[in-house]
Amino acid sequence: MTPEAIWRWQCEMFLYASVLYYEWDLAVLTDEDFDDHCHKLLKWWPHLPEWFKARVTREDLNAGTGFAVTIANDERLAAVEWFERVRGPISTNE
């Protein structure tokens, strides 16, 4: 995996974890892991892709939040697919 591919995945993971948490009330990462991930992204900010920096602010990462991020429908679908690979099928039985 190239460095660019690694950073793209790290950025996508932030987006996917955010949409799962804020829109679906599903956590694929613990709060501590998400905060650590945000701090890692903040540390490596100069290396992150421009498409990510246009959507996520340093303040978002410093606060450990993806609440204000705009998520496209294809990203929502990718987030659900990622969750199901990691945690198993999403149960619709409440």
PDB file of N, CA and C in Angstrom:
ATOM      1  N   MET A   1       0.857  -1.176   0.000  1.00  0.00           N
ATOM      2  CA  MET A   1       0.000   0.000   0.000  1.00  0.00           C
ATOM      3  C   MET A   1       0.905   1.242   0.000  1.00  0.00           C
ATOM      4  N   THR A   2       0.609   2.166  -0.871  1.00  0.00           N
ATOM      5  CA  THR A   2       1.406   3.393  -0.955  1.00  0.00           C
ATOM      6  C   THR A   2       1.064   4.327   0.207  1.00  0.00           C
ATOM      7  N   PRO A   3       1.954   5.267   0.530  1.00  0.00           N
ATOM      8  CA  PRO A   3       1.625   6.241   1.571  1.00  0.00           C
ATOM      9  C   PRO A   3       0.330   7.003   1.267  1.00  0.00           C
ATOM     10  N   GLU A   4       0.114   7.324  -0.004  1.00  0.00           N
ATOM     11  CA  GLU A   4      -1.110   8.040  -0.380  1.00  0.00           C
ATOM     12  C   GLU A   4      -2.348   7.190  -0.097  1.00  0.00           C
ATOM     13  N   ALA A   5      -2.260   5.898  -0.382  1.00  0.00           N
ATOM     14  CA  ALA A   5      -3.390   4.999  -0.127  1.00  0.00           C
ATOM     15  C   ALA A   5      -3.631   4.843   1.371  1.00  0.00           C
ATOM     16  N   ILE A   6      -2.556   4.799   2.141  1.00  0.00           N
ATOM     17  CA  ILE A   6      -2.701   4.690   3.599  1.00  0.00           C
ATOM     18  C   ILE A   6      -3.410   5.919   4.151  1.00  0.00           C
ATOM     19  N   TRP A   7      -2.980   7.110   3.717  1.00  0.00           N
ATOM     20  CA  TRP A   7      -3.615   8.339   4.225  1.00  0.00           C
ATOM     21  C   TRP A   7      -5.061   8.460   3.738  1.00  0.00           C
ATOM     22  N   ARG A   8      -5.316   8.031   2.504  1.00  0.00           N
ATOM     23  CA  ARG A   8      -6.702   8.055   2.016  1.00  0.00           C
ATOM     24  C   ARG A   8      -7.580   7.183   2.913  1.00  0.00           C
ATOM     25  N   TRP A   9      -7.093   5.978   3.248  1.00  0.00           N
ATOM     26  CA  TRP A   9      -7.881   5.091   4.106  1.00  0.00           C
ATOM     27  C   TRP A   9      -8.056   5.685   5.505  1.00  0.00           C
ATOM     28  N   GLN A  10      -7.014   6.303   6.039  1.00  0.00           N
ATOM     29  CA  GLN A  10      -7.140   6.912   7.364  1.00  0.00           C
ATOM     30  C   GLN A  10      -8.209   8.012   7.354  1.00  0.00           C
ATOM     31  N   CYS A  11      -8.249   8.785   6.286  1.00  0.00           N
ATOM     32  CA  CYS A  11      -9.258   9.841   6.157  1.00  0.00           C
ATOM     33  C   CYS A  11     -10.651   9.245   5.972  1.00  0.00           C
ATOM     34  N   GLU A  12     -10.756   8.216   5.139  1.00  0.00           N
ATOM     35  CA  GLU A  12     -12.053   7.552   4.953  1.00  0.00           C
ATOM     36  C   GLU A  12     -12.535   6.937   6.253  1.00  0.00           C
ATOM     37  N   MET A  13     -11.624   6.345   7.028  1.00  0.00           N
ATOM     38  CA  MET A  13     -12.011   5.757   8.306  1.00  0.00           C
ATOM     39  C   MET A  13     -12.624   6.811   9.227  1.00  0.00           C
ATOM     40  N   PHE A  14     -12.043   8.012   9.239  1.00  0.00           N
ATOM     41  CA  PHE A  14     -12.601   9.106  10.035  1.00  0.00           C
ATOM     42  C   PHE A  14     -14.028   9.420   9.573  1.00  0.00           C
ATOM     43  N   LEU A  15     -14.222   9.553   8.263  1.00  0.00           N
ATOM     44  CA  LEU A  15     -15.549   9.866   7.734  1.00  0.00           C
ATOM     45  C   LEU A  15     -16.543   8.760   8.053  1.00  0.00           C
ATOM     46  N   TYR A  16     -16.141   7.511   7.833  1.00  0.00           N
ATOM     47  CA  TYR A  16     -17.047   6.379   8.060  1.00  0.00           C
ATOM     48  C   TYR A  16     -17.416   6.265   9.538  1.00  0.00           C
ATOM     49  N   ALA A  17     -16.421   6.372  10.401  1.00  0.00           N
ATOM     50  CA  ALA A  17     -16.698   6.285  11.837  1.00  0.00           C
ATOM     51  C   ALA A  17     -17.627   7.414  12.278  1.00  0.00           C
ATOM     52  N   SER A  18     -17.453   8.591  11.686  1.00  0.00           N
ATOM     53  CA  SER A  18     -18.295   9.736  12.041  1.00  0.00           C
ATOM     54  C   SER A  18     -19.746   9.509  11.633  1.00  0.00           C
ATOM     55  N   VAL A  19     -19.963   9.086  10.390  1.00  0.00           N
ATOM     56  CA  VAL A  19     -21.339   8.891   9.934  1.00  0.00           C
ATOM     57  C   VAL A  19     -22.009   7.764  10.710  1.00  0.00           C
ATOM     58  N   LEU A  20     -21.277   6.715  10.998  1.00  0.00           N
ATOM     59  CA  LEU A  20     -21.863   5.606  11.765  1.00  0.00           C
ATOM     60  C   LEU A  20     -22.274   6.073  13.154  1.00  0.00           C
ATOM     61  N   TYR A  21     -21.430   6.856  13.782  1.00  0.00           N
ATOM     62  CA  TYR A  21     -21.692   7.314  15.148  1.00  0.00           C
ATOM     63  C   TYR A  21     -22.813   8.350  15.215  1.00  0.00           C
ATOM     64  N   TYR A  22     -22.737   9.357  14.356  1.00  0.00           N
ATOM     65  CA  TYR A  22     -23.676  10.472  14.460  1.00  0.00           C
ATOM     66  C   TYR A  22     -25.011  10.227  13.766  1.00  0.00           C
ATOM     67  N   GLU A  23     -25.040   9.414  12.724  1.00  0.00           N
ATOM     68  CA  GLU A  23     -26.289   9.186  12.006  1.00  0.00           C
ATOM     69  C   GLU A  23     -26.937   7.841  12.337  1.00  0.00           C
ATOM     70  N   TRP A  24     -26.133   6.843  12.720  1.00  0.00           N
ATOM     71  CA  TRP A  24     -26.666   5.504  12.961  1.00  0.00           C
ATOM     72  C   TRP A  24     -26.554   5.071  14.415  1.00  0.00           C
ATOM     73  N   ASP A  25     -25.865   5.872  15.247  1.00  0.00           N
ATOM     74  CA  ASP A  25     -25.625   5.527  16.645  1.00  0.00           C
ATOM     75  C   ASP A  25     -24.893   4.185  16.764  1.00  0.00           C
ATOM     76  N   LEU A  26     -23.926   3.980  15.873  1.00  0.00           N
ATOM     77  CA  LEU A  26     -23.110   2.762  15.862  1.00  0.00           C
ATOM     78  C   LEU A  26     -21.653   3.156  16.037  1.00  0.00           C
ATOM     79  N   ALA A  27     -20.955   2.444  16.888  1.00  0.00           N
ATOM     80  CA  ALA A  27     -19.546   2.740  17.114  1.00  0.00           C
ATOM     81  C   ALA A  27     -18.697   1.576  16.625  1.00  0.00           C
ATOM     82  N   VAL A  28     -17.903   1.836  15.614  1.00  0.00           N
ATOM     83  CA  VAL A  28     -16.952   0.838  15.136  1.00  0.00           C
ATOM     84  C   VAL A  28     -15.617   1.032  15.861  1.00  0.00           C
ATOM     85  N   LEU A  29     -15.377   2.230  16.356  1.00  0.00           N
ATOM     86  CA  LEU A  29     -14.203   2.546  17.169  1.00  0.00           C
ATOM     87  C   LEU A  29     -14.673   2.989  18.547  1.00  0.00           C
ATOM     88  N   THR A  30     -13.891   2.692  19.565  1.00  0.00           N
ATOM     89  CA  THR A  30     -14.203   3.232  20.886  1.00  0.00           C
ATOM     90  C   THR A  30     -13.974   4.744  20.856  1.00  0.00           C
ATOM     91  N   ASP A  31     -14.522   5.443  21.820  1.00  0.00           N
ATOM     92  CA  ASP A  31     -14.291   6.891  21.893  1.00  0.00           C
ATOM     93  C   ASP A  31     -12.795   7.183  21.988  1.00  0.00           C
ATOM     94  N   GLU A  32     -12.092   6.398  22.783  1.00  0.00           N
ATOM     95  CA  GLU A  32     -10.649   6.601  22.944  1.00  0.00           C
ATOM     96  C   GLU A  32      -9.908   6.360  21.629  1.00  0.00           C
ATOM     97  N   ASP A  33     -10.278   5.304  20.904  1.00  0.00           N
ATOM     98  CA  ASP A  33      -9.636   5.027  19.621  1.00  0.00           C
ATOM     99  C   ASP A  33      -9.929   6.131  18.605  1.00  0.00           C
ATOM    100  N   PHE A  34     -11.161   6.636  18.606  1.00  0.00           N
ATOM    101  CA  PHE A  34     -11.506   7.719  17.682  1.00  0.00           C
ATOM    102  C   PHE A  34     -10.705   8.979  18.013  1.00  0.00           C
ATOM    103  N   ASP A  35     -10.607   9.300  19.298  1.00  0.00           N
ATOM    104  CA  ASP A  35      -9.811  10.470  19.704  1.00  0.00           C
ATOM    105  C   ASP A  35      -8.352  10.303  19.295  1.00  0.00           C
ATOM    106  N   ASP A  36      -7.804   9.117  19.504  1.00  0.00           N
ATOM    107  CA  ASP A  36      -6.421   8.853  19.091  1.00  0.00           C
ATOM    108  C   ASP A  36      -6.267   9.001  17.583  1.00  0.00           C
ATOM    109  N   HIS A  37      -7.250   8.504  16.855  1.00  0.00           N
ATOM    110  CA  HIS A  37      -7.218   8.613  15.396  1.00  0.00           C
ATOM    111  C   HIS A  37      -7.244  10.077  14.968  1.00  0.00           C
ATOM    112  N   CYS A  38      -8.082  10.872  15.596  1.00  0.00           N
ATOM    113  CA  CYS A  38      -8.153  12.304  15.291  1.00  0.00           C
ATOM    114  C   CYS A  38      -6.811  12.984  15.556  1.00  0.00           C
ATOM    115  N   HIS A  39      -6.187  12.644  16.669  1.00  0.00           N
ATOM    116  CA  HIS A  39      -4.903  13.261  16.997  1.00  0.00           C
ATOM    117  C   HIS A  39      -3.808  12.833  16.009  1.00  0.00           C
ATOM    118  N   LYS A  40      -3.885  11.589  15.536  1.00  0.00           N
ATOM    119  CA  LYS A  40      -2.930  11.132  14.522  1.00  0.00           C
ATOM    120  C   LYS A  40      -3.129  11.921  13.228  1.00  0.00           C
ATOM    121  N   LEU A  41      -4.387  12.109  12.820  1.00  0.00           N
ATOM    122  CA  LEU A  41      -4.658  12.883  11.606  1.00  0.00           C
ATOM    123  C   LEU A  41      -4.193  14.325  11.768  1.00  0.00           C
ATOM    124  N   LEU A  42      -4.415  14.888  12.927  1.00  0.00           N
ATOM    125  CA  LEU A  42      -3.993  16.265  13.188  1.00  0.00           C
ATOM    126  C   LEU A  42      -2.465  16.380  13.115  1.00  0.00           C
ATOM    127  N   LYS A  43      -1.771  15.414  13.684  1.00  0.00           N
ATOM    128  CA  LYS A  43      -0.306  15.413  13.666  1.00  0.00           C
ATOM    129  C   LYS A  43       0.228  15.355  12.231  1.00  0.00           C
ATOM    130  N   TRP A  44      -0.447  14.601  11.397  1.00  0.00           N
ATOM    131  CA  TRP A  44       0.009  14.403  10.022  1.00  0.00           C
ATOM    132  C   TRP A  44      -0.758  15.274   9.021  1.00  0.00           C
ATOM    133  N   TRP A  45      -1.369  16.329   9.493  1.00  0.00           N
ATOM    134  CA  TRP A  45      -2.181  17.229   8.675  1.00  0.00           C
ATOM    135  C   TRP A  45      -1.523  17.606   7.341  1.00  0.00           C
ATOM    136  N   PRO A  46      -0.244  17.985   7.316  1.00  0.00           N
ATOM    137  CA  PRO A  46       0.367  18.386   6.037  1.00  0.00           C
ATOM    138  C   PRO A  46       0.358  17.278   4.981  1.00  0.00           C
ATOM    139  N   HIS A  47       0.269  16.027   5.404  1.00  0.00           N
ATOM    140  CA  HIS A  47       0.317  14.899   4.479  1.00  0.00           C
ATOM    141  C   HIS A  47      -1.063  14.439   4.009  1.00  0.00           C
ATOM    142  N   LEU A  48      -2.104  14.972   4.603  1.00  0.00           N
ATOM    143  CA  LEU A  48      -3.455  14.510   4.281  1.00  0.00           C
ATOM    144  C   LEU A  48      -3.914  15.068   2.940  1.00  0.00           C
ATOM    145  N   PRO A  49      -4.772  14.329   2.242  1.00  0.00           N
ATOM    146  CA  PRO A  49      -5.248  14.791   0.932  1.00  0.00           C
ATOM    147  C   PRO A  49      -6.077  16.075   1.044  1.00  0.00           C
ATOM    148  N   GLU A  50      -5.988  16.880   0.012  1.00  0.00           N
ATOM    149  CA  GLU A  50      -6.708  18.160   0.002  1.00  0.00           C
ATOM    150  C   GLU A  50      -8.222  17.970   0.090  1.00  0.00           C
ATOM    151  N   TRP A  51      -8.765  16.917  -0.526  1.00  0.00           N
ATOM    152  CA  TRP A  51     -10.218  16.699  -0.456  1.00  0.00           C
ATOM    153  C   TRP A  51     -10.672  16.521   0.988  1.00  0.00           C
ATOM    154  N   PHE A  52      -9.817  15.942   1.817  1.00  0.00           N
ATOM    155  CA  PHE A  52     -10.158  15.750   3.228  1.00  0.00           C
ATOM    156  C   PHE A  52     -10.066  17.067   3.981  1.00  0.00           C
ATOM    157  N   LYS A  53      -8.986  17.809   3.751  1.00  0.00           N
ATOM    158  CA  LYS A  53      -8.794  19.086   4.450  1.00  0.00           C
ATOM    159  C   LYS A  53      -9.858  20.113   4.062  1.00  0.00           C
ATOM    160  N   ALA A  54     -10.470  19.943   2.899  1.00  0.00           N
ATOM    161  CA  ALA A  54     -11.553  20.846   2.492  1.00  0.00           C
ATOM    162  C   ALA A  54     -12.845  20.540   3.244  1.00  0.00           C
ATOM    163  N   ARG A  55     -12.946  19.364   3.845  1.00  0.00           N
ATOM    164  CA  ARG A  55     -14.182  18.938   4.518  1.00  0.00           C
ATOM    165  C   ARG A  55     -14.061  18.867   6.026  1.00  0.00           C
ATOM    166  N   VAL A  56     -12.852  18.705   6.525  1.00  0.00           N
ATOM    167  CA  VAL A  56     -12.624  18.533   7.956  1.00  0.00           C
ATOM    168  C   VAL A  56     -11.615  19.580   8.394  1.00  0.00           C
ATOM    169  N   THR A  57     -11.912  20.256   9.490  1.00  0.00           N
ATOM    170  CA  THR A  57     -11.005  21.296   9.978  1.00  0.00           C
ATOM    171  C   THR A  57     -10.064  20.732  11.049  1.00  0.00           C
ATOM    172  N   ARG A  58      -9.006  21.451  11.267  1.00  0.00           N
ATOM    173  CA  ARG A  58      -8.110  21.093  12.370  1.00  0.00           C
ATOM    174  C   ARG A  58      -8.865  21.164  13.703  1.00  0.00           C
ATOM    175  N   GLU A  59      -9.778  22.106  13.795  1.00  0.00           N
ATOM    176  CA  GLU A  59     -10.563  22.243  15.021  1.00  0.00           C
ATOM    177  C   GLU A  59     -11.430  21.003  15.250  1.00  0.00           C
ATOM    178  N   ASP A  60     -12.003  20.452  14.166  1.00  0.00           N
ATOM    179  CA  ASP A  60     -12.775  19.206  14.278  1.00  0.00           C
ATOM    180  C   ASP A  60     -11.902  18.105  14.859  1.00  0.00           C
ATOM    181  N   LEU A  61     -10.716  17.947  14.301  1.00  0.00           N
ATOM    182  CA  LEU A  61      -9.823  16.882  14.747  1.00  0.00           C
ATOM    183  C   LEU A  61      -9.348  17.123  16.171  1.00  0.00           C
ATOM    184  N   ASN A  62      -9.041  18.359  16.497  1.00  0.00           N
ATOM    185  CA  ASN A  62      -8.585  18.676  17.846  1.00  0.00           C
ATOM    186  C   ASN A  62      -9.678  18.394  18.878  1.00  0.00           C
ATOM    187  N   ALA A  63     -10.925  18.633  18.485  1.00  0.00           N
ATOM    188  CA  ALA A  63     -12.061  18.368  19.380  1.00  0.00           C
ATOM    189  C   ALA A  63     -12.483  16.897  19.354  1.00  0.00           C
ATOM    190  N   GLY A  64     -11.948  16.138  18.411  1.00  0.00           N
ATOM    191  CA  GLY A  64     -12.310  14.726  18.306  1.00  0.00           C
ATOM    192  C   GLY A  64     -13.730  14.520  17.824  1.00  0.00           C
ATOM    193  N   THR A  65     -14.139  15.315  16.830  1.00  0.00           N
ATOM    194  CA  THR A  65     -15.512  15.211  16.351  1.00  0.00           C
ATOM    195  C   THR A  65     -15.590  15.242  14.826  1.00  0.00           C
ATOM    196  N   GLY A  66     -16.541  14.479  14.317  1.00  0.00           N
ATOM    197  CA  GLY A  66     -16.859  14.510  12.904  1.00  0.00           C
ATOM    198  C   GLY A  66     -18.302  14.921  12.696  1.00  0.00           C
ATOM    199  N   PHE A  67     -18.883  15.578  13.697  1.00  0.00           N
ATOM    200  CA  PHE A  67     -20.299  15.936  13.669  1.00  0.00           C
ATOM    201  C   PHE A  67     -20.658  16.840  12.495  1.00  0.00           C
ATOM    202  N   ALA A  68     -19.796  17.791  12.168  1.00  0.00           N
ATOM    203  CA  ALA A  68     -20.122  18.789  11.142  1.00  0.00           C
ATOM    204  C   ALA A  68     -19.746  18.356   9.723  1.00  0.00           C
ATOM    205  N   VAL A  69     -19.198  17.174   9.576  1.00  0.00           N
ATOM    206  CA  VAL A  69     -18.737  16.714   8.267  1.00  0.00           C
ATOM    207  C   VAL A  69     -19.931  16.348   7.386  1.00  0.00           C
ATOM    208  N   THR A  70     -19.875  16.789   6.143  1.00  0.00           N
ATOM    209  CA  THR A  70     -20.894  16.425   5.165  1.00  0.00           C
ATOM    210  C   THR A  70     -20.497  15.096   4.537  1.00  0.00           C
ATOM    211  N   ILE A  71     -21.421  14.152   4.544  1.00  0.00           N
ATOM    212  CA  ILE A  71     -21.161  12.804   4.046  1.00  0.00           C
ATOM    213  C   ILE A  71     -22.039  12.541   2.825  1.00  0.00           C
ATOM    214  N   ALA A  72     -21.422  12.059   1.759  1.00  0.00           N
ATOM    215  CA  ALA A  72     -22.157  11.700   0.543  1.00  0.00           C
ATOM    216  C   ALA A  72     -22.812  10.328   0.725  1.00  0.00           C
ATOM    217  N   ASN A  73     -23.843  10.063  -0.051  1.00  0.00           N
ATOM    218  CA  ASN A  73     -24.555   8.785   0.070  1.00  0.00           C
ATOM    219  C   ASN A  73     -23.658   7.582  -0.191  1.00  0.00           C
ATOM    220  N   ASP A  74     -22.732   7.686  -1.153  1.00  0.00           N
ATOM    221  CA  ASP A  74     -21.842   6.553  -1.402  1.00  0.00           C
ATOM    222  C   ASP A  74     -20.909   6.315  -0.217  1.00  0.00           C
ATOM    223  N   GLU A  75     -20.573   7.370   0.511  1.00  0.00           N
ATOM    224  CA  GLU A  75     -19.763   7.210   1.717  1.00  0.00           C
ATOM    225  C   GLU A  75     -20.573   6.569   2.842  1.00  0.00           C
ATOM    226  N   ARG A  76     -21.856   6.895   2.915  1.00  0.00           N
ATOM    227  CA  ARG A  76     -22.720   6.242   3.904  1.00  0.00           C
ATOM    228  C   ARG A  76     -22.766   4.736   3.656  1.00  0.00           C
ATOM    229  N   LEU A  77     -22.954   4.369   2.412  1.00  0.00           N
ATOM    230  CA  LEU A  77     -22.998   2.956   2.056  1.00  0.00           C
ATOM    231  C   LEU A  77     -21.673   2.281   2.377  1.00  0.00           C
ATOM    232  N   ALA A  78     -20.564   2.922   2.042  1.00  0.00           N
ATOM    233  CA  ALA A  78     -19.246   2.358   2.338  1.00  0.00           C
ATOM    234  C   ALA A  78     -19.042   2.219   3.840  1.00  0.00           C
ATOM    235  N   ALA A  79     -19.560   3.173   4.619  1.00  0.00           N
ATOM    236  CA  ALA A  79     -19.439   3.106   6.073  1.00  0.00           C
ATOM    237  C   ALA A  79     -20.196   1.901   6.631  1.00  0.00           C
ATOM    238  N   VAL A  80     -21.398   1.679   6.143  1.00  0.00           N
ATOM    239  CA  VAL A  80     -22.191   0.525   6.592  1.00  0.00           C
ATOM    240  C   VAL A  80     -21.497  -0.773   6.200  1.00  0.00           C
ATOM    241  N   GLU A  81     -20.964  -0.845   4.988  1.00  0.00           N
ATOM    242  CA  GLU A  81     -20.249  -2.049   4.552  1.00  0.00           C
ATOM    243  C   GLU A  81     -19.022  -2.292   5.424  1.00  0.00           C
ATOM    244  N   TRP A  82     -18.310  -1.222   5.777  1.00  0.00           N
ATOM    245  CA  TRP A  82     -17.140  -1.352   6.650  1.00  0.00           C
ATOM    246  C   TRP A  82     -17.561  -1.860   8.023  1.00  0.00           C
ATOM    247  N   PHE A  83     -18.622  -1.272   8.582  1.00  0.00           N
ATOM    248  CA  PHE A  83     -19.112  -1.701   9.889  1.00  0.00           C
ATOM    249  C   PHE A  83     -19.440  -3.189   9.875  1.00  0.00           C
ATOM    250  N   GLU A  84     -20.146  -3.626   8.855  1.00  0.00           N
ATOM    251  CA  GLU A  84     -20.557  -5.029   8.793  1.00  0.00           C
ATOM    252  C   GLU A  84     -19.369  -5.969   8.615  1.00  0.00           C
ATOM    253  N   ARG A  85     -18.319  -5.522   7.940  1.00  0.00           N
ATOM    254  CA  ARG A  85     -17.102  -6.351   7.831  1.00  0.00           C
ATOM    255  C   ARG A  85     -16.407  -6.460   9.183  1.00  0.00           C
ATOM    256  N   VAL A  86     -16.430  -5.373   9.951  1.00  0.00           N
ATOM    257  CA  VAL A  86     -15.714  -5.337  11.228  1.00  0.00           C
ATOM    258  C   VAL A  86     -16.551  -5.919  12.371  1.00  0.00           C
ATOM    259  N   ARG A  87     -17.821  -5.554  12.431  1.00  0.00           N
ATOM    260  CA  ARG A  87     -18.666  -5.909  13.580  1.00  0.00           C
ATOM    261  C   ARG A  87     -19.775  -6.909  13.279  1.00  0.00           C
ATOM    262  N   GLY A  88     -20.035  -7.150  12.014  1.00  0.00           N
ATOM    263  CA  GLY A  88     -21.116  -8.061  11.646  1.00  0.00           C
ATOM    264  C   GLY A  88     -22.346  -7.285  11.198  1.00  0.00           C
ATOM    265  N   PRO A  89     -23.380  -8.009  10.751  1.00  0.00           N
ATOM    266  CA  PRO A  89     -24.575  -7.356  10.216  1.00  0.00           C
ATOM    267  C   PRO A  89     -25.222  -6.402  11.223  1.00  0.00           C
ATOM    268  N   ILE A  90     -25.747  -5.320  10.679  1.00  0.00           N
ATOM    269  CA  ILE A  90     -26.475  -4.366  11.506  1.00  0.00           C
ATOM    270  C   ILE A  90     -27.852  -4.936  11.776  1.00  0.00           C
ATOM    271  N   SER A  91     -28.204  -5.015  13.027  1.00  0.00           N
ATOM    272  CA  SER A  91     -29.513  -5.548  13.397  1.00  0.00           C
ATOM    273  C   SER A  91     -30.556  -4.438  13.327  1.00  0.00           C
ATOM    274  N   THR A  92     -31.673  -4.739  12.695  1.00  0.00           N
ATOM    275  CA  THR A  92     -32.762  -3.770  12.643  1.00  0.00           C
ATOM    276  C   THR A  92     -33.827  -4.094  13.687  1.00  0.00           C
ATOM    277  N   ASN A  93     -33.585  -5.134  14.463  1.00  0.00           N
ATOM    278  CA  ASN A  93     -34.517  -5.506  15.532  1.00  0.00           C
ATOM    279  C   ASN A  93     -34.206  -4.689  16.771  1.00  0.00           C
ATOM    280  N   GLU A  94     -35.124  -3.885  17.182  1.00  0.00           N
ATOM    281  CA  GLU A  94     -34.954  -3.064  18.376  1.00  0.00           C
ATOM    282  C   GLU A  94     -35.744  -3.641  19.524  1.00  0.00           C
TER     283      GLU A  94
END
